[in-house]
Short mmCIF file of C-alpha atoms and ligand atoms in Angstrom, two decimals:
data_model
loop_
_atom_site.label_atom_id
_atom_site.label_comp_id
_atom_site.label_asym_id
_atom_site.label_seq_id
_atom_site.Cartn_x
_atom_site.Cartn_y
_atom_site.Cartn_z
CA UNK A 1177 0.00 0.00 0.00
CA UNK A 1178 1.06 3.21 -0.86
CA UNK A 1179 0.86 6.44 1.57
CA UNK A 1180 -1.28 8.98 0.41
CA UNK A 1181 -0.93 11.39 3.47
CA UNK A 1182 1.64 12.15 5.71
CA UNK A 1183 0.02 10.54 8.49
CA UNK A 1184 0.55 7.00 6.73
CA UNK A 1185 4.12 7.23 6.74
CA UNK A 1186 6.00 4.32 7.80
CA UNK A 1187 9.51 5.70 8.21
CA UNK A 1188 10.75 8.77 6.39
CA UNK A 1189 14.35 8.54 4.12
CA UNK A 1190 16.57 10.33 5.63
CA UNK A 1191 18.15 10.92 1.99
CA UNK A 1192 16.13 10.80 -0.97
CA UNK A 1193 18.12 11.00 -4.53
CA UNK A 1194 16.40 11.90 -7.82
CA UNK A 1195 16.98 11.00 -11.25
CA UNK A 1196 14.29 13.81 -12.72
CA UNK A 1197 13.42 12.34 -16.29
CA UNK A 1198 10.65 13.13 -18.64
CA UNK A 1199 11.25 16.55 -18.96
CA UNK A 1200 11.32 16.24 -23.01
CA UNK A 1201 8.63 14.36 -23.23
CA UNK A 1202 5.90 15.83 -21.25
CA UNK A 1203 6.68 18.67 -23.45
CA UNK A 1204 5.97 16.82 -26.61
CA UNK A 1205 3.11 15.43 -25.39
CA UNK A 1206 1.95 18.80 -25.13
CA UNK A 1207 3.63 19.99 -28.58
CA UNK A 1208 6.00 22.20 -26.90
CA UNK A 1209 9.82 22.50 -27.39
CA UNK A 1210 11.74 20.30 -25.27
CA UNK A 1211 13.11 23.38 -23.27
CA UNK A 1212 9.78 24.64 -22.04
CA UNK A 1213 9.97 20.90 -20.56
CA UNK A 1214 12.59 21.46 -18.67
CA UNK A 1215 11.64 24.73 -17.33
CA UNK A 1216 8.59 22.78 -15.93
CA UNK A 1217 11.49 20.77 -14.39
CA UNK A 1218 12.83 23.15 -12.67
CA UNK A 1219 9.99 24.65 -10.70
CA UNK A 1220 8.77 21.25 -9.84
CA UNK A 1221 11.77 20.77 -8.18
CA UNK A 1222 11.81 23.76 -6.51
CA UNK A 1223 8.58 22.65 -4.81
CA UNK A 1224 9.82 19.13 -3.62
CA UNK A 1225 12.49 20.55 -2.54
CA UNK A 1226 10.41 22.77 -0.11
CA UNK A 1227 8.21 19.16 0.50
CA UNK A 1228 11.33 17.44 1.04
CA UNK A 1229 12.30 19.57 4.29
CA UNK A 1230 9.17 19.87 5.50
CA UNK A 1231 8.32 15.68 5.63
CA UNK A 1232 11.77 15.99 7.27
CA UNK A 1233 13.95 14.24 4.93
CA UNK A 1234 17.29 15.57 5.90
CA UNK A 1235 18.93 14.95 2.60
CA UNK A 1236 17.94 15.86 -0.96
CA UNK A 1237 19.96 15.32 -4.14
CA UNK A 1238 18.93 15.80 -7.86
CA UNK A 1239 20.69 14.48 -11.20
CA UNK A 1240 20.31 17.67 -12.49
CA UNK A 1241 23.37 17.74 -16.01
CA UNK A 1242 24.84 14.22 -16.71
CA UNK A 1243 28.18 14.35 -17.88
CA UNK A 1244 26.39 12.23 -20.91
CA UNK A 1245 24.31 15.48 -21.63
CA UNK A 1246 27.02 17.29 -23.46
CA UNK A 1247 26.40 14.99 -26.24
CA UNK A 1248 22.51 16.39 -26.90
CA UNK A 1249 22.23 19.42 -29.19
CA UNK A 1250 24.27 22.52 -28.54
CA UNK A 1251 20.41 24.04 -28.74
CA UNK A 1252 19.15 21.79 -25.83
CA UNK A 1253 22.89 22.00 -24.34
CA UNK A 1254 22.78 25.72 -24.02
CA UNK A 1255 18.84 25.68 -23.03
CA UNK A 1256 19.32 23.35 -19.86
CA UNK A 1257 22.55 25.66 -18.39
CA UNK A 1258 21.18 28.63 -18.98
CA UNK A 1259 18.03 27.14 -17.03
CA UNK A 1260 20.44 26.12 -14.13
CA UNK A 1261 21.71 29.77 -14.05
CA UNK A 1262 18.39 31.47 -14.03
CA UNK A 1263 17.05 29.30 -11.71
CA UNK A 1264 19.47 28.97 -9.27
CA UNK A 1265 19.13 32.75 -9.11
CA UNK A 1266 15.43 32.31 -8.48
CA UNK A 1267 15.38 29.36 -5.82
CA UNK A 1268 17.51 32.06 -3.56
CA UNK A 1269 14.81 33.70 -1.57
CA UNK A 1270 13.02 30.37 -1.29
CA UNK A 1271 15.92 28.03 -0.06
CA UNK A 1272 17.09 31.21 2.75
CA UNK A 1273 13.39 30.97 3.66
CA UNK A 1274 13.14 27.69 4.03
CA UNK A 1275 16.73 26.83 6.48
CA UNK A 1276 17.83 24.60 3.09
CA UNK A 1277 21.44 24.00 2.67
CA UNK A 1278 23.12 24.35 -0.90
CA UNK A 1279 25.32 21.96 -2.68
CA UNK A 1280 26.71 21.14 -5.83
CA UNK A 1281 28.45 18.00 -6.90
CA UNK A 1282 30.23 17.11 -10.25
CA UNK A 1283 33.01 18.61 -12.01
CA UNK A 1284 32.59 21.92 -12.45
CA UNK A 1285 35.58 23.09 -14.24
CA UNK A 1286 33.43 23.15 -17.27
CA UNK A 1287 30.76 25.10 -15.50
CA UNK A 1288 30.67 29.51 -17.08
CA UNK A 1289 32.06 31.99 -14.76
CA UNK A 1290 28.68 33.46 -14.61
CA UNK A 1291 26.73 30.28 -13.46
CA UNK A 1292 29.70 29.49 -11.31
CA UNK A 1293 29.17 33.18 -9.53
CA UNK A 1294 25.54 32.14 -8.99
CA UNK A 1295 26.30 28.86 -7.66
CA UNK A 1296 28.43 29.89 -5.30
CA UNK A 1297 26.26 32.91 -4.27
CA UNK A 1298 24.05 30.05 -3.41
CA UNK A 1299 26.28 27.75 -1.54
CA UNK A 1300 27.53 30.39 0.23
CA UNK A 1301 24.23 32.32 1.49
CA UNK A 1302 22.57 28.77 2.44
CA UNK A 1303 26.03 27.39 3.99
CA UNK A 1304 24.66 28.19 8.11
CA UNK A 1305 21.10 26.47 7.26
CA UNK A 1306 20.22 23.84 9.06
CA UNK A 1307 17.06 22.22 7.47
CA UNK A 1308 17.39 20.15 4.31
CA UNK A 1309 20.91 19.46 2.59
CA UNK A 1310 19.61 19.97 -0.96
CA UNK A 1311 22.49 18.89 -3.63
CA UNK A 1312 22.75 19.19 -7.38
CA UNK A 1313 24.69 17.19 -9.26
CA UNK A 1314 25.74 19.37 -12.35
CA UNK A 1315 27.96 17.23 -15.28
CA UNK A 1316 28.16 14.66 -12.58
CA UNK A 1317 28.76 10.98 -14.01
CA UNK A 1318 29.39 7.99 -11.34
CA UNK A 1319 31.98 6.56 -13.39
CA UNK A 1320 33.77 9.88 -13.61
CA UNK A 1321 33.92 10.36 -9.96
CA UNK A 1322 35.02 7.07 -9.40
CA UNK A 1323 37.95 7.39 -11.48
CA UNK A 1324 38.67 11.16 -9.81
CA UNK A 1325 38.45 9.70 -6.67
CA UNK A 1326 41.18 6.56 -7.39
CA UNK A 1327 43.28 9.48 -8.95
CA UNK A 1328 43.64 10.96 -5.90
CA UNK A 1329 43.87 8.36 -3.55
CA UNK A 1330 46.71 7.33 -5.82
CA UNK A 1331 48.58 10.80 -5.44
CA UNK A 1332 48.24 10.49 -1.41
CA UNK A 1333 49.62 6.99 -1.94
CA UNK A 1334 52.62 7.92 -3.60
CA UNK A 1335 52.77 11.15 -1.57
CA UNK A 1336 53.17 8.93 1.71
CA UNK A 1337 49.67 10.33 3.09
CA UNK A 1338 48.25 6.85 2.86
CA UNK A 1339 48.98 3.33 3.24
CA UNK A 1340 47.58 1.28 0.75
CA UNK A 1341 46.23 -1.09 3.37
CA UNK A 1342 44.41 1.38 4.91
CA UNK A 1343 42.31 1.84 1.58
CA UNK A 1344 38.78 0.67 2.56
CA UNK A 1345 35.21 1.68 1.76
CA UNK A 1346 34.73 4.40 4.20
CA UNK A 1347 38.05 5.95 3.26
CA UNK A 1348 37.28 5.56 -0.51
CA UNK A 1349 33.58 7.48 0.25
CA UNK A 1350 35.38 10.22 1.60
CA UNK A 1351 37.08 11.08 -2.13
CA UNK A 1352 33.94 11.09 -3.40
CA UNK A 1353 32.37 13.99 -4.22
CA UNK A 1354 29.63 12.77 -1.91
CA UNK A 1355 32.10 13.32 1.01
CA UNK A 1356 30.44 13.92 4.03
CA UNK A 1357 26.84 12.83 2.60
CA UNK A 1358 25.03 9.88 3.97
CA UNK A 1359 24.70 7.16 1.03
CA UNK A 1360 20.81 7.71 -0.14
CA UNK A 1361 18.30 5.74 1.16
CA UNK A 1362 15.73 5.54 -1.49
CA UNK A 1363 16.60 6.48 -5.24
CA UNK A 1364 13.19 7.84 -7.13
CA UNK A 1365 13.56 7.72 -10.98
CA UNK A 1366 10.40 9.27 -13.02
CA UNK A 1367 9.02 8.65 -16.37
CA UNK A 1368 9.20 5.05 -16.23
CA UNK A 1369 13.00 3.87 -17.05
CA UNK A 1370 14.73 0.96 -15.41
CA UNK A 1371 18.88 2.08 -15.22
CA UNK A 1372 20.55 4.02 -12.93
CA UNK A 1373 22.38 6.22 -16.10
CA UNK A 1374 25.43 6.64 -14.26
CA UNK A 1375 23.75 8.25 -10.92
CA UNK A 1376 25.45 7.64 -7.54
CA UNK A 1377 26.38 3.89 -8.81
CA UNK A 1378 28.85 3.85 -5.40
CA UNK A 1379 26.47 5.78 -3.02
CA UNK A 1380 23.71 3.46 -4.49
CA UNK A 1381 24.81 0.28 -3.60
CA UNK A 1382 22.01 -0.66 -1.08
CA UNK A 1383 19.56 1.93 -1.90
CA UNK A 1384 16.14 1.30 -2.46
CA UNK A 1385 14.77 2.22 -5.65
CA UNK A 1386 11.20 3.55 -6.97
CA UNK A 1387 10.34 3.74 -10.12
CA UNK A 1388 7.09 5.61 -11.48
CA UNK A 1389 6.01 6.37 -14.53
CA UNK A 1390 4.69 9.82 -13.73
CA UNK A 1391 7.30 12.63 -15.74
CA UNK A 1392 9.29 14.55 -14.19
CA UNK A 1393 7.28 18.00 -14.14
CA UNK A 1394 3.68 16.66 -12.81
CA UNK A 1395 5.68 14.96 -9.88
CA UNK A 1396 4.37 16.42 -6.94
CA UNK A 1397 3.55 15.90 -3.26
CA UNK A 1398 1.17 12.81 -3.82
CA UNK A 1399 3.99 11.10 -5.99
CA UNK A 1400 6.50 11.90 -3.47
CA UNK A 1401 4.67 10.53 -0.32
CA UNK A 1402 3.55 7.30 -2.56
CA UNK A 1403 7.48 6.94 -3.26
CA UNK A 1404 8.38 7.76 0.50
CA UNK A 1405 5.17 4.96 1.22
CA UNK A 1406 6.67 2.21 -0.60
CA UNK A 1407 10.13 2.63 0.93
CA UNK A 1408 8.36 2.69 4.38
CA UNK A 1409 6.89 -0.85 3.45
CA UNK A 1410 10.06 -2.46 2.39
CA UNK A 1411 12.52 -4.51 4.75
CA UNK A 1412 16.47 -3.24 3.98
CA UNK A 1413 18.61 -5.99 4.62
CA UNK A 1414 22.00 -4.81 3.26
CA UNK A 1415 23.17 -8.18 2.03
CA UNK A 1416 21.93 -9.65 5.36
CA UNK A 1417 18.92 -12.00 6.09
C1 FPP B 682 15.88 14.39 -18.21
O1 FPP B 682 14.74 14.56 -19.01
C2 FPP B 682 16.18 15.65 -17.51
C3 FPP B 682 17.32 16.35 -17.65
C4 FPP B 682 18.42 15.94 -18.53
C5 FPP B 682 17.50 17.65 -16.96
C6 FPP B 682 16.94 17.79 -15.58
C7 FPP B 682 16.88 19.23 -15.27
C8 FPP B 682 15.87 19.88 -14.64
C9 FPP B 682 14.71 19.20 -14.05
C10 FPP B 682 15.79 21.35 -14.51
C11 FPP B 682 16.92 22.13 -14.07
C12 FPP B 682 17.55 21.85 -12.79
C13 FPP B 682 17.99 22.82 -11.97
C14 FPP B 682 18.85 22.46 -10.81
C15 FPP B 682 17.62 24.22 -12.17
P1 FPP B 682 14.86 14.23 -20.55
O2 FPP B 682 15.21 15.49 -21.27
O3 FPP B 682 15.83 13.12 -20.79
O4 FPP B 682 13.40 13.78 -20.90
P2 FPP B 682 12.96 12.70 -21.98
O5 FPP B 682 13.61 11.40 -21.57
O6 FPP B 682 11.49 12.68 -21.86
O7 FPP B 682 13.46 13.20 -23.29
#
């Protein structure tokens, strides 16, 4: 059974992650260009994000730019960072409002000095919050930040500032770019597909998944307390019996 209201929650994630997909095409569904899609995204996510704190999950983090979505059209390319720049502009006043915390995850050499400003306006003006840890991963691949992460461990190696046999999972998290972050609890992917594309594949190793069909821009609070519901029903074992 799924939960419906808040009062039929079982036990709340304490970090949700989202892989927000659908955006392109709810808005062909509609005959609209895919951008106007993904500016639906973004102010649905600006409302779960608000949802998210106030059901009290502590821990919120969004696949917002793959590093897989340089390879769409410079059109869409250009449409979807130029979205991330306006809108983390515009989720200011609400996030300060609402005690959320501001991160961004991924590598963002590649980010423009102007988003990059923005961004960091961001981080920096939510860093004393205390409510909801909301983080964006921006040209964030798994893959990518494994390899990053075994880089680095390899220049501490060599540079003496670790033994080898000290190497184990907890050390290896804290390379990550998730450093810091608990793993997330519950993975939500809309619009129906069954892969992880490259999102959190470390962090995700015992998460629970939920998968609805619903696209990303009519998710809302009902979808998000039916995904919370089904977690709240299911046993986590971790490998275990
Ligand atoms: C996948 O839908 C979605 C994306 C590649 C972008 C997600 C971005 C947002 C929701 C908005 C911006 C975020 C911030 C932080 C402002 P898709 O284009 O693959 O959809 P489709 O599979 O239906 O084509």
């Amino acid at each position: 059974m799924n939960a419906n209201k808040e009062e039929d929650i079982k036990s709340t994630p304490e970090h949700i992650a989202i892989i927000m997909d659908g955006n392109g095409r709810w808005a062909a569904k509609r005959g609209l260009p895919r951008n106007l899609g993904h500016r639906e995204g973004a102010e649905t996510l600006r409302k779960i994000v608000k949802e998210s704190g106030s059901l009290g999950v502590r821990f919120l983090t969004v696949y917002a730019f793959s590093t897989e979505n340089w390879s769409r059209p410079a059109e869409e390319v250009g449409a979807l960072t130029g979205l991330i720049s306006e809108y983390v502009k515009k989720y200011l006043n609400t996030f300060v409002k609402n005690n959320i915390k501001v991160k961004v995850i991924g590598d963002l050499s590649k980010m423009d000095p102007k988003t990059f400003g923005y961004v960091s306006d961001l981080i920096a003006k939510t860093e004393n919050n205390t409510g909801l840890t909301f983080t964006i991963a921006w040209n964030y691949g798994g893959r990518s930040e494994i390899v990053n992460a075994t880089k680095r461990i390899a220049a501490d190696v060599l540079a003496g500032k670790i033994d080898p046999e000290a190497i184990d999972d907890k050390l290896f998290s804290d390379y990550l770019y998730t450093a810091g972050l608990p793993d997330p609890d519950l993975i939500i992917r809309t619009s129906g597909e069954l892969r992880t594309s490259n999102f959190l594949i470390w962090q995700g190793a015992y998460s629970e998944y939920y998968v609805t069909d619903v696209l990303w821009p009519d998710f809302d609070r009902k979808e998000l307390l039916a995904a919370i519901g089904s977690y709240g029903n299911r046993k986590r074992r971790f490998g275990g019996l």
